PDB file of C-alpha atoms and ligand atoms in Angstrom:
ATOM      1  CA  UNK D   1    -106.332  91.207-206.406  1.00 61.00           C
ATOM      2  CA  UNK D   2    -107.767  93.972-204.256  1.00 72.00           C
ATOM      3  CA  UNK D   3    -110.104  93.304-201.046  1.00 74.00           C
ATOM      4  CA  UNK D   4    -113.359  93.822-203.377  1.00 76.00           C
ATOM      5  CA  UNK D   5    -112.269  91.544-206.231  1.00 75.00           C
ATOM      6  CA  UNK D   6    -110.538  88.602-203.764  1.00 73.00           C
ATOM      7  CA  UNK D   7    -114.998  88.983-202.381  1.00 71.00           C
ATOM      8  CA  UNK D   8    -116.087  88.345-205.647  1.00 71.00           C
ATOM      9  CA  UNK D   9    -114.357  85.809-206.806  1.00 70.00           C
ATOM     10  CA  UNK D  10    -115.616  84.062-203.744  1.00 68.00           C
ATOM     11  CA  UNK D  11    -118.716  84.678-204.030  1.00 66.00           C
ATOM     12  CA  UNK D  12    -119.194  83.204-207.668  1.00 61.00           C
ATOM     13  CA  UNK D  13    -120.028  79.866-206.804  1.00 59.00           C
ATOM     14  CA  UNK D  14    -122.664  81.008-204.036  1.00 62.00           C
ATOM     15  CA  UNK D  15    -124.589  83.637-205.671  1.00 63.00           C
ATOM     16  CA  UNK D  16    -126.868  83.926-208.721  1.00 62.00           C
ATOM     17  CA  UNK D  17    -123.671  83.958-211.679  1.00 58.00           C
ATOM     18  CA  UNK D  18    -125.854  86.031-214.295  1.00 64.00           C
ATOM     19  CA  UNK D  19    -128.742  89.236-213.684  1.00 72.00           C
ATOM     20  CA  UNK D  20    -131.828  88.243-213.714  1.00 80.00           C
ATOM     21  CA  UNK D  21    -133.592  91.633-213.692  1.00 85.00           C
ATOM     22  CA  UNK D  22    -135.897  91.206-216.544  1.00 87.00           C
ATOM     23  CA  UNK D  23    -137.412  88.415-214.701  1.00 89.00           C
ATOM     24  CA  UNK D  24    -137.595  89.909-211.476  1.00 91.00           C
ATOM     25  CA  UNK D  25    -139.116  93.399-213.056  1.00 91.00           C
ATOM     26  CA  UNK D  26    -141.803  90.554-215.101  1.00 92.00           C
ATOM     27  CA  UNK D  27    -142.521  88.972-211.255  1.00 91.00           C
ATOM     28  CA  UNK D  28    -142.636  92.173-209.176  1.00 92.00           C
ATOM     29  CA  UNK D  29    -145.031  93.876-212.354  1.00 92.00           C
ATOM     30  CA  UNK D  30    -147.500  90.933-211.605  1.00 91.00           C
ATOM     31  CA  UNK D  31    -147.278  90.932-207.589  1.00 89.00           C
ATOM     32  CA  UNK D  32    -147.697  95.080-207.656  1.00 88.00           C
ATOM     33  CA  UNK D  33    -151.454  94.256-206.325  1.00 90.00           C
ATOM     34  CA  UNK D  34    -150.677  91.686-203.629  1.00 91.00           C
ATOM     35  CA  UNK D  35    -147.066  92.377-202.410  1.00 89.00           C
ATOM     36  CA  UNK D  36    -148.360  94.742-199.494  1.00 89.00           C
ATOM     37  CA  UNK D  37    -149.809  91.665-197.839  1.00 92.00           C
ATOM     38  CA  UNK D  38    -146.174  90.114-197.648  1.00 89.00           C
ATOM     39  CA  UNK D  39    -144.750  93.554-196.697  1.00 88.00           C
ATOM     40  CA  UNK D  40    -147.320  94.041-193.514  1.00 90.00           C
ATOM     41  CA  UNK D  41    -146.229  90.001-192.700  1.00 92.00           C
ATOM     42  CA  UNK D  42    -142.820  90.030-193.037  1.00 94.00           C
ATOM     43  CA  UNK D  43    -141.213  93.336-193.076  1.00 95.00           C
ATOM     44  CA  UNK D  44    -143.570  95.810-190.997  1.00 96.00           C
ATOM     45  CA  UNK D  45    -141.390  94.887-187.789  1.00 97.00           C
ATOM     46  CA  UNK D  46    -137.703  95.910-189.733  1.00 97.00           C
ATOM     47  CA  UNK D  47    -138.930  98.879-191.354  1.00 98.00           C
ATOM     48  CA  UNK D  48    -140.510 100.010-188.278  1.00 97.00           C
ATOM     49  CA  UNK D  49    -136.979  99.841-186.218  1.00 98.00           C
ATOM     50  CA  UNK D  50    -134.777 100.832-189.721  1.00 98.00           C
ATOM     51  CA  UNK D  51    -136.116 104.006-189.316  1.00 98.00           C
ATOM     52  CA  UNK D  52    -135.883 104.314-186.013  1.00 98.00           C
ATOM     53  CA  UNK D  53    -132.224 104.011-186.432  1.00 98.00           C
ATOM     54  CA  UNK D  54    -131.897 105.609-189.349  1.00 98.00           C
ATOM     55  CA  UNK D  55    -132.862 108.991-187.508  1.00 97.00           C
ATOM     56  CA  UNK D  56    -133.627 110.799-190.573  1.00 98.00           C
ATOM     57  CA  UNK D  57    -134.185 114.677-189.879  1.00 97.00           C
ATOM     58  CA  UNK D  58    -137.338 116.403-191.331  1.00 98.00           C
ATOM     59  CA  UNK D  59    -135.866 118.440-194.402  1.00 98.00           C
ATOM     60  CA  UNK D  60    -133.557 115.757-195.322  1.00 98.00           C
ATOM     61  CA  UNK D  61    -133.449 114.965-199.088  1.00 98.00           C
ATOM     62  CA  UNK D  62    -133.790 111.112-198.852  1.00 98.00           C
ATOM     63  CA  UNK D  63    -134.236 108.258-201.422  1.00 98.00           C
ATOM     64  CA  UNK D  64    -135.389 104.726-201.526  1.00 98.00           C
ATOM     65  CA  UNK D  65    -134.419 102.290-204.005  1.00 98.00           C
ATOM     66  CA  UNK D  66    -136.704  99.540-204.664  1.00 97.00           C
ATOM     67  CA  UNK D  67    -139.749 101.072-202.900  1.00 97.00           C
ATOM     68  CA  UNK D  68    -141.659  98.118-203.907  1.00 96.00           C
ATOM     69  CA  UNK D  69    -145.186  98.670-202.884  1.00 95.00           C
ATOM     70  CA  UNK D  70    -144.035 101.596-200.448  1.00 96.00           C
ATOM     71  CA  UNK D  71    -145.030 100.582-196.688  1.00 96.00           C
ATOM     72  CA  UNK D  72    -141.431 101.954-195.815  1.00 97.00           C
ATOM     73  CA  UNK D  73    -141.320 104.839-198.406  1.00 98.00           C
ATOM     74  CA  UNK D  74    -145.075 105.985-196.671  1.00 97.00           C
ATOM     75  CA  UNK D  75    -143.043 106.147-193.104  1.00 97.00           C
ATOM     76  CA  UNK D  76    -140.867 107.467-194.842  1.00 98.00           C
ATOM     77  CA  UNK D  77    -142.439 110.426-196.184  1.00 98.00           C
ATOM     78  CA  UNK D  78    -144.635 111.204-193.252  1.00 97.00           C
ATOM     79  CA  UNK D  79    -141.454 111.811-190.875  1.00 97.00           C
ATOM     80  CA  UNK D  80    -139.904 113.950-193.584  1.00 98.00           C
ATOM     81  CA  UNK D  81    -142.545 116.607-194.547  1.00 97.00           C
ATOM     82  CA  UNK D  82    -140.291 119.274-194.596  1.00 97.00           C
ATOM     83  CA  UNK D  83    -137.677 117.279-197.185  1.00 98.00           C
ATOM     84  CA  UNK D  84    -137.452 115.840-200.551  1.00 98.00           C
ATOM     85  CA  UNK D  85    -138.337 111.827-200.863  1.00 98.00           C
ATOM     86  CA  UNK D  86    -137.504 110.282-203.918  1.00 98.00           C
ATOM     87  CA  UNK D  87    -138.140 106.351-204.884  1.00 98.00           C
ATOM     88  CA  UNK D  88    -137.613 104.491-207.312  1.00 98.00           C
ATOM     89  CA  UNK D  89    -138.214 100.724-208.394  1.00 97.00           C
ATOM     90  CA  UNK D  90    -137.304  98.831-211.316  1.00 95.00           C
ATOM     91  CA  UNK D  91    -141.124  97.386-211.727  1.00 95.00           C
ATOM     92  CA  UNK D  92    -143.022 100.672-213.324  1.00 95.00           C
ATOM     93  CA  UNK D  93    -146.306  98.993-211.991  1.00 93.00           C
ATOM     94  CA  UNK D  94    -144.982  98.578-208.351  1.00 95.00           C
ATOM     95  CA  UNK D  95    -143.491 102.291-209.006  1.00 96.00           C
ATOM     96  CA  UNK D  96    -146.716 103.943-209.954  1.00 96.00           C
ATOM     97  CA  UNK D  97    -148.985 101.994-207.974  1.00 95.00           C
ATOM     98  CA  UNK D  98    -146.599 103.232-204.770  1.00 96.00           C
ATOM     99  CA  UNK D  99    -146.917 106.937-206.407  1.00 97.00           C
ATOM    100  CA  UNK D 100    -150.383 107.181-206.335  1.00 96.00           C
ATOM    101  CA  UNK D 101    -150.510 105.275-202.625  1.00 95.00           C
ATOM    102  CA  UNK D 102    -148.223 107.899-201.483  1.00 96.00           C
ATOM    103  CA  UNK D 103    -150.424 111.237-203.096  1.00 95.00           C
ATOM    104  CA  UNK D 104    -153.229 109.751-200.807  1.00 96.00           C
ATOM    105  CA  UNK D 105    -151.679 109.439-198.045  1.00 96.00           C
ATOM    106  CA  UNK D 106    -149.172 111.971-197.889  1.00 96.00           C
ATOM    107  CA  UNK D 107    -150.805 114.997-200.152  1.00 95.00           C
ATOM    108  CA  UNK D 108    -148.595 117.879-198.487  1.00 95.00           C
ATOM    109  CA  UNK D 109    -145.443 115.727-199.097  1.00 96.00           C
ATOM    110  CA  UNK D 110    -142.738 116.349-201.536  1.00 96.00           C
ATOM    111  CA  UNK D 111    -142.199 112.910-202.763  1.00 97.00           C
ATOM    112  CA  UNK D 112    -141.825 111.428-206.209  1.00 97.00           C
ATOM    113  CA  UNK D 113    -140.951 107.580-207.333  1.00 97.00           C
ATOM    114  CA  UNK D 114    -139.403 106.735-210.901  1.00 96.00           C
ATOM    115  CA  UNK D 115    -139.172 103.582-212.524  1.00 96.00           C
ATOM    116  CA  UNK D 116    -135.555 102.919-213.034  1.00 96.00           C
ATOM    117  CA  UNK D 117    -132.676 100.256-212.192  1.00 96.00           C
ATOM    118  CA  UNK D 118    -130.447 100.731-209.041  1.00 97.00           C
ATOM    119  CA  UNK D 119    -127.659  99.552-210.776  1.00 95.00           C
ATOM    120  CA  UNK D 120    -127.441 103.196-212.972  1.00 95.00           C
ATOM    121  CA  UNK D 121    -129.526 105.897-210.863  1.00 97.00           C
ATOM    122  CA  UNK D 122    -131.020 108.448-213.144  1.00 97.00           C
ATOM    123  CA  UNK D 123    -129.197 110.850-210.529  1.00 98.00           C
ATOM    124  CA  UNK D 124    -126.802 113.711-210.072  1.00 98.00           C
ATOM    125  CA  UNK D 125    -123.505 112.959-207.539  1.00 98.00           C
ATOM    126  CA  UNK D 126    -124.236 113.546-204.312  1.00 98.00           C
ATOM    127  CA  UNK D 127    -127.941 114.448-204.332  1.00 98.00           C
ATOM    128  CA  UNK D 128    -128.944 112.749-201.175  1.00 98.00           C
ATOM    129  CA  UNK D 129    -128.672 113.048-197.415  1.00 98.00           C
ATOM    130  CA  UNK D 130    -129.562 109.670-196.668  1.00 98.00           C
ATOM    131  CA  UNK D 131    -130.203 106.338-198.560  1.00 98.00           C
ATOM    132  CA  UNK D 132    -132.290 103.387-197.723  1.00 98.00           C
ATOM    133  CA  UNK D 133    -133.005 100.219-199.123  1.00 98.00           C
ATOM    134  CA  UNK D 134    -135.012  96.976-197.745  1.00 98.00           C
ATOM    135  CA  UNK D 135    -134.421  93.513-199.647  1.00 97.00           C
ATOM    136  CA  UNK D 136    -133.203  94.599-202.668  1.00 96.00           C
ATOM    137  CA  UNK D 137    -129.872  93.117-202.738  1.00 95.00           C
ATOM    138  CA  UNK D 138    -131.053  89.563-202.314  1.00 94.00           C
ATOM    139  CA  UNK D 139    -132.311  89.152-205.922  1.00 94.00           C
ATOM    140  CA  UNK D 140    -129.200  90.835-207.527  1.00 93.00           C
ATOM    141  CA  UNK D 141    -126.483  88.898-208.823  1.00 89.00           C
ATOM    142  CA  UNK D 142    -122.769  89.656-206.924  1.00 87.00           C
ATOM    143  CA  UNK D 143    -121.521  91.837-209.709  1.00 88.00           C
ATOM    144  CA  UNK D 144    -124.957  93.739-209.587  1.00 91.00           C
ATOM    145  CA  UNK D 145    -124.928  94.133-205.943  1.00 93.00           C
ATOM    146  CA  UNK D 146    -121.542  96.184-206.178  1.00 93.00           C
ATOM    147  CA  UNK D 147    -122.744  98.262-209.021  1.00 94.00           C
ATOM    148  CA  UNK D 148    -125.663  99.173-206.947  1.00 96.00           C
ATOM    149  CA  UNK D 149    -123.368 100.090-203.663  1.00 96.00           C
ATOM    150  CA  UNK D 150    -121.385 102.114-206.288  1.00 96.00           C
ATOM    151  CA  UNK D 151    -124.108 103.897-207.370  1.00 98.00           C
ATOM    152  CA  UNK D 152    -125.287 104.568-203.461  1.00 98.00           C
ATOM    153  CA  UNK D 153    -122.389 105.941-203.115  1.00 97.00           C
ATOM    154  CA  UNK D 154    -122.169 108.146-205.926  1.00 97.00           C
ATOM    155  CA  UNK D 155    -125.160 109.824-205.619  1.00 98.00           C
ATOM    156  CA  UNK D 156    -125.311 110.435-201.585  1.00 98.00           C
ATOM    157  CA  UNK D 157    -123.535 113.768-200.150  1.00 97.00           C
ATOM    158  CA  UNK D 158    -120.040 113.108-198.086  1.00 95.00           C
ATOM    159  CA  UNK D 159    -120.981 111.887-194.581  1.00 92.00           C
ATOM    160  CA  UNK D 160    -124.376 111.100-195.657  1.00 97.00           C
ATOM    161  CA  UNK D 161    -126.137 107.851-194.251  1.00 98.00           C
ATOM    162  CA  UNK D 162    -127.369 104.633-195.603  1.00 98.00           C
ATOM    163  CA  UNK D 163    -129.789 102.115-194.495  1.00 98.00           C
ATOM    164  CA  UNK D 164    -129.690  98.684-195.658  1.00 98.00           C
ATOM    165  CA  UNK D 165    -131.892  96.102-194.779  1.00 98.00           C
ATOM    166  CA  UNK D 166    -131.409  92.173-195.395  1.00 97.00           C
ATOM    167  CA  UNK D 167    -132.785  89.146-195.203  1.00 96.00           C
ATOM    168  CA  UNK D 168    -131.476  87.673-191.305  1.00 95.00           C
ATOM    169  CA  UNK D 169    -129.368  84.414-191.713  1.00 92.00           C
ATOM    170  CA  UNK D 170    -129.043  83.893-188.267  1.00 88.00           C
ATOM    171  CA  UNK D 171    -132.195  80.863-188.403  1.00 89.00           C
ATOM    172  CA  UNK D 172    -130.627  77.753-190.201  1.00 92.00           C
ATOM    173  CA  UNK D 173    -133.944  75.902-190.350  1.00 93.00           C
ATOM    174  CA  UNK D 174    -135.499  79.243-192.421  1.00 94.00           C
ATOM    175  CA  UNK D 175    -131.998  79.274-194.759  1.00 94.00           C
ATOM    176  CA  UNK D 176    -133.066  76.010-195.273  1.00 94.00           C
ATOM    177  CA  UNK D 177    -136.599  76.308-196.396  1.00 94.00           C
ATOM    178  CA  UNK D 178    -135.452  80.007-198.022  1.00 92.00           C
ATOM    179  CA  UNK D 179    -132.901  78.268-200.101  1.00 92.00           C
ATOM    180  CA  UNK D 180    -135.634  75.677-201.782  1.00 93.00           C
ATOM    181  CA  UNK D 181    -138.193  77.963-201.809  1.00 93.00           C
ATOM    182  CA  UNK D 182    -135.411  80.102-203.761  1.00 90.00           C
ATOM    183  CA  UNK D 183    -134.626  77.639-206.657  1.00 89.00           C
ATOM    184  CA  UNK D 184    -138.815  77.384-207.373  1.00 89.00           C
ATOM    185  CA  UNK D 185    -138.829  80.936-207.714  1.00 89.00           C
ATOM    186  CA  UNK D 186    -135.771  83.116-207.778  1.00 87.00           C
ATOM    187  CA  UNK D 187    -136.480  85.655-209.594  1.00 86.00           C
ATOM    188  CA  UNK D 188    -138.957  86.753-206.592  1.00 89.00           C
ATOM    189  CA  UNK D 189    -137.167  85.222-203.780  1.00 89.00           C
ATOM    190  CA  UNK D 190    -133.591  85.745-204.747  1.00 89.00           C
ATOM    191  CA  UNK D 191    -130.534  84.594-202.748  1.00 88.00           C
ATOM    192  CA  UNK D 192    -129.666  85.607-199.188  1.00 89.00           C
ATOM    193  CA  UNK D 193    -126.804  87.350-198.465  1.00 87.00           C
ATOM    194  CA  UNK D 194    -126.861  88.268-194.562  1.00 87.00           C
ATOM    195  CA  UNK D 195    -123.741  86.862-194.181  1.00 88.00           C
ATOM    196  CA  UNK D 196    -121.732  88.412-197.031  1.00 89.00           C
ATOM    197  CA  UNK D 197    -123.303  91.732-196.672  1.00 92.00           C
ATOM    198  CA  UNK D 198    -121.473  94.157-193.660  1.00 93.00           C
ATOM    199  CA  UNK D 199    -117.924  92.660-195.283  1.00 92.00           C
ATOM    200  CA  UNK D 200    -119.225  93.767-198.603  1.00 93.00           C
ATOM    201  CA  UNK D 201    -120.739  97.450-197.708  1.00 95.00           C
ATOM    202  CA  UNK D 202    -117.108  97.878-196.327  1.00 95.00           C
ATOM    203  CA  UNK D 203    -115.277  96.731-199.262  1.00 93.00           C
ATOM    204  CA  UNK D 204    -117.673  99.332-201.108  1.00 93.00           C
ATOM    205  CA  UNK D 205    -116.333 102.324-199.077  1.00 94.00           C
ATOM    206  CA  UNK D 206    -118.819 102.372-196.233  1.00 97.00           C
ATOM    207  CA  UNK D 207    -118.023 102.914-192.442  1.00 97.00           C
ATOM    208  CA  UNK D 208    -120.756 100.545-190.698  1.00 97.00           C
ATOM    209  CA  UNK D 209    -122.371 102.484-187.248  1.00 97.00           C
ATOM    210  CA  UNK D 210    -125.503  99.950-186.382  1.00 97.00           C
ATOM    211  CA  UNK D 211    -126.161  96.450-186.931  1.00 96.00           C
ATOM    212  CA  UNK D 212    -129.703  95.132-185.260  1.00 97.00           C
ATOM    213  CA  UNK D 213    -131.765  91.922-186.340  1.00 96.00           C
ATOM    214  CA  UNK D 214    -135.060  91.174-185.620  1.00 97.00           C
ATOM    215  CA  UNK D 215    -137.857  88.468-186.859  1.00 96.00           C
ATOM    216  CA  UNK D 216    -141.605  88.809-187.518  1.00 95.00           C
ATOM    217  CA  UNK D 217    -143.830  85.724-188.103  1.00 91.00           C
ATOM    218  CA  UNK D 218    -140.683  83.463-188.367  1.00 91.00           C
ATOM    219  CA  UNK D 219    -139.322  85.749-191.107  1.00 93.00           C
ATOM    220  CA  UNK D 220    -135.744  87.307-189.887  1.00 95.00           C
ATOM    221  CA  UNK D 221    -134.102  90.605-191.050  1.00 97.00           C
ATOM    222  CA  UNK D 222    -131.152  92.019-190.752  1.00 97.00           C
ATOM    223  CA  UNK D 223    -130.832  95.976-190.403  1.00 98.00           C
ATOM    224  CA  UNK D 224    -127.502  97.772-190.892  1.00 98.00           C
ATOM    225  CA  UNK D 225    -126.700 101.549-190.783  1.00 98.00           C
ATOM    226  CA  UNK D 226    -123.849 102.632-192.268  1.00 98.00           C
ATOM    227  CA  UNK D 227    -122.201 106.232-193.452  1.00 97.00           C
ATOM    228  CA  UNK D 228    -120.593 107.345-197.134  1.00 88.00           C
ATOM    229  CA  UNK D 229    -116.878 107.431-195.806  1.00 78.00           C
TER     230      UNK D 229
HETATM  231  C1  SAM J 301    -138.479  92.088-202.096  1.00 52.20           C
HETATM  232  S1  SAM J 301    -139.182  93.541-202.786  1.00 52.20           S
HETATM  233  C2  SAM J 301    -138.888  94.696-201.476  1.00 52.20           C
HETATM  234  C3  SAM J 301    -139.837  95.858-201.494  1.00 52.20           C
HETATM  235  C4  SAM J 301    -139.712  96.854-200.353  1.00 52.20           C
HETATM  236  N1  SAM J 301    -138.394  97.472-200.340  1.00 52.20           N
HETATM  237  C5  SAM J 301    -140.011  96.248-199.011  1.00 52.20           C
HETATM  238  O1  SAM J 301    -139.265  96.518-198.068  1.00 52.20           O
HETATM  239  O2  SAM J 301    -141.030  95.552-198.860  1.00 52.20           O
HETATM  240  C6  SAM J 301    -137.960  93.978-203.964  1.00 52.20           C
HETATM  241  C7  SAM J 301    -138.296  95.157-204.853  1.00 52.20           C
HETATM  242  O3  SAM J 301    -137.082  95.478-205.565  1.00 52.20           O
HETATM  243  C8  SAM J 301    -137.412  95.851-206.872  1.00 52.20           C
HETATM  244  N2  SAM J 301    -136.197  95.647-207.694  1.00 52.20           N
HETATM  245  C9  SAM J 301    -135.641  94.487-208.092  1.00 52.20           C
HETATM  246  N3  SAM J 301    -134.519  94.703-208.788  1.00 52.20           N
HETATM  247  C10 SAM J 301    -134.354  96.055-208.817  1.00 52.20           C
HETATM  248  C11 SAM J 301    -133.369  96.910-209.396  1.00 52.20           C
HETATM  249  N4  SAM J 301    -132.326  96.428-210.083  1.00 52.20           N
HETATM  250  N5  SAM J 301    -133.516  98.260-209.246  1.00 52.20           N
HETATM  251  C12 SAM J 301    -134.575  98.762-208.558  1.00 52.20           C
HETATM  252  N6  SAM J 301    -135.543  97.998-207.989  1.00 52.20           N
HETATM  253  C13 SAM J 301    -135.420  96.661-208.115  1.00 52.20           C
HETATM  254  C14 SAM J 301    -138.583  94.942-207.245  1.00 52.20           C
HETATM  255  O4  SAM J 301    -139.325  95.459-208.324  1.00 52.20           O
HETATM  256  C15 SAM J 301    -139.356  94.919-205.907  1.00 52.20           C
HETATM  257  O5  SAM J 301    -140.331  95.922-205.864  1.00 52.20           O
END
């Protein structure tokens, strides 16, 4: 059994055992109208220092996977003016909504956002310079979460960059409340995976560079930059 598999197998018992991405493409449909509000709570702080970190240079070709309603994907595309942005979600409400957000804001910008699944990217190998992706992997199920890393890596150049954010773990009184909160509604909430993740993203093939956490309105995050290797 090699490193990745041995992971797996572990991780059976903790994590959701089945996908759940019809559900979670039903929820995230219905919250496309309200789910800024939680972004600008809970994840304004992470995003802000993500791409800080990330140091993505104008004329990149960068994508985001799971844009969601696109606070990060507007940052984003208003650093890189001179480079390609691609998103894409899996709900087509939250990924139109986002596309028309992002016309207004960012006319001049070469950006674009599909509706498709991480787990099979509707793109060529190595198309990107740089990947990102905030609190995705929570809601995916283990076997998911690798196809998705597979798929990062597959379609990002050699030597090219991705930034992952999670949700923190490092609060045992929010695991706590984050772990009932999860059973009432998983398909929005998901599972955390903090812990799990950095020995993960190596199993997948990636060289980890930064880790950083920080918290906003109780609400912690974990940040980790890491390169194709
Ligand atoms: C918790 S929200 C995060 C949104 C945004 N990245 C942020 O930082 O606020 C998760 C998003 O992932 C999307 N999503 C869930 N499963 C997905 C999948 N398999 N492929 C692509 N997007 C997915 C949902 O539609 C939702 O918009």
């Amino acid at each position: 059994m090699n490193q990745l598999e041995g992971l797996l197998e572990n991780w059976r018992t903790e994590r959701l055992p089945v996908t759940i991405a019809n559900r979670t493409r039903r929820v995230y449909d219905l919250l496309a109208r309200v789910y800024p509000i939680s972004s600008y709570l809970f994840h304004a702080r992470a995003h802000r220092l993500a791409l800080e970190l990330a140091a993505i240079e104008n004329g990149e070709k960068v994508l985001e996977i799971a844009t969601g309603s696109g606070e990060m994907f507007s940052r984003i595309a208003g650093g890189n003016a001179k480079g390609l942005n691609v998103g894409l979600d899996l709900s087509p409400s939250m990924a139109a909504r986002t596309l028309g957000r992002l016309r207004q804001e960012h006319p001049e910008v070469n950006c674009t956002i599909e509706a498709a699944d991480s787990r099979l990217m509707p793109f060529r190998d190595q198309s990107f310079d740089h990947v990102v992706c905030c609190y995705l992997l929570e809601l995916l199920a283990s076997n998911d979460i690798v196809r998705t890393l597979h798929e990062v890596q597959r379609v990002l150049k050699p030597d090219g960059k991705f930034t992952l954010i999670m949700i923190g773990q490092n609060h045992e009184s929010f695991n706590q409340a984050y772990r009932i909160a999860s059973k009432v509604v998983p398909a929005f909430l998901g599972q955390q995976m903090d812990r799990r993740g950095p020995e993960i993203l190596e199993a997948c093939g990636f060289e980890i560079e930064q880790t950083r956490t920080v918290t906003q309105t109780l609400y912690p995050s974990r940040i980790v930059v890491s390169r194709h290797s």
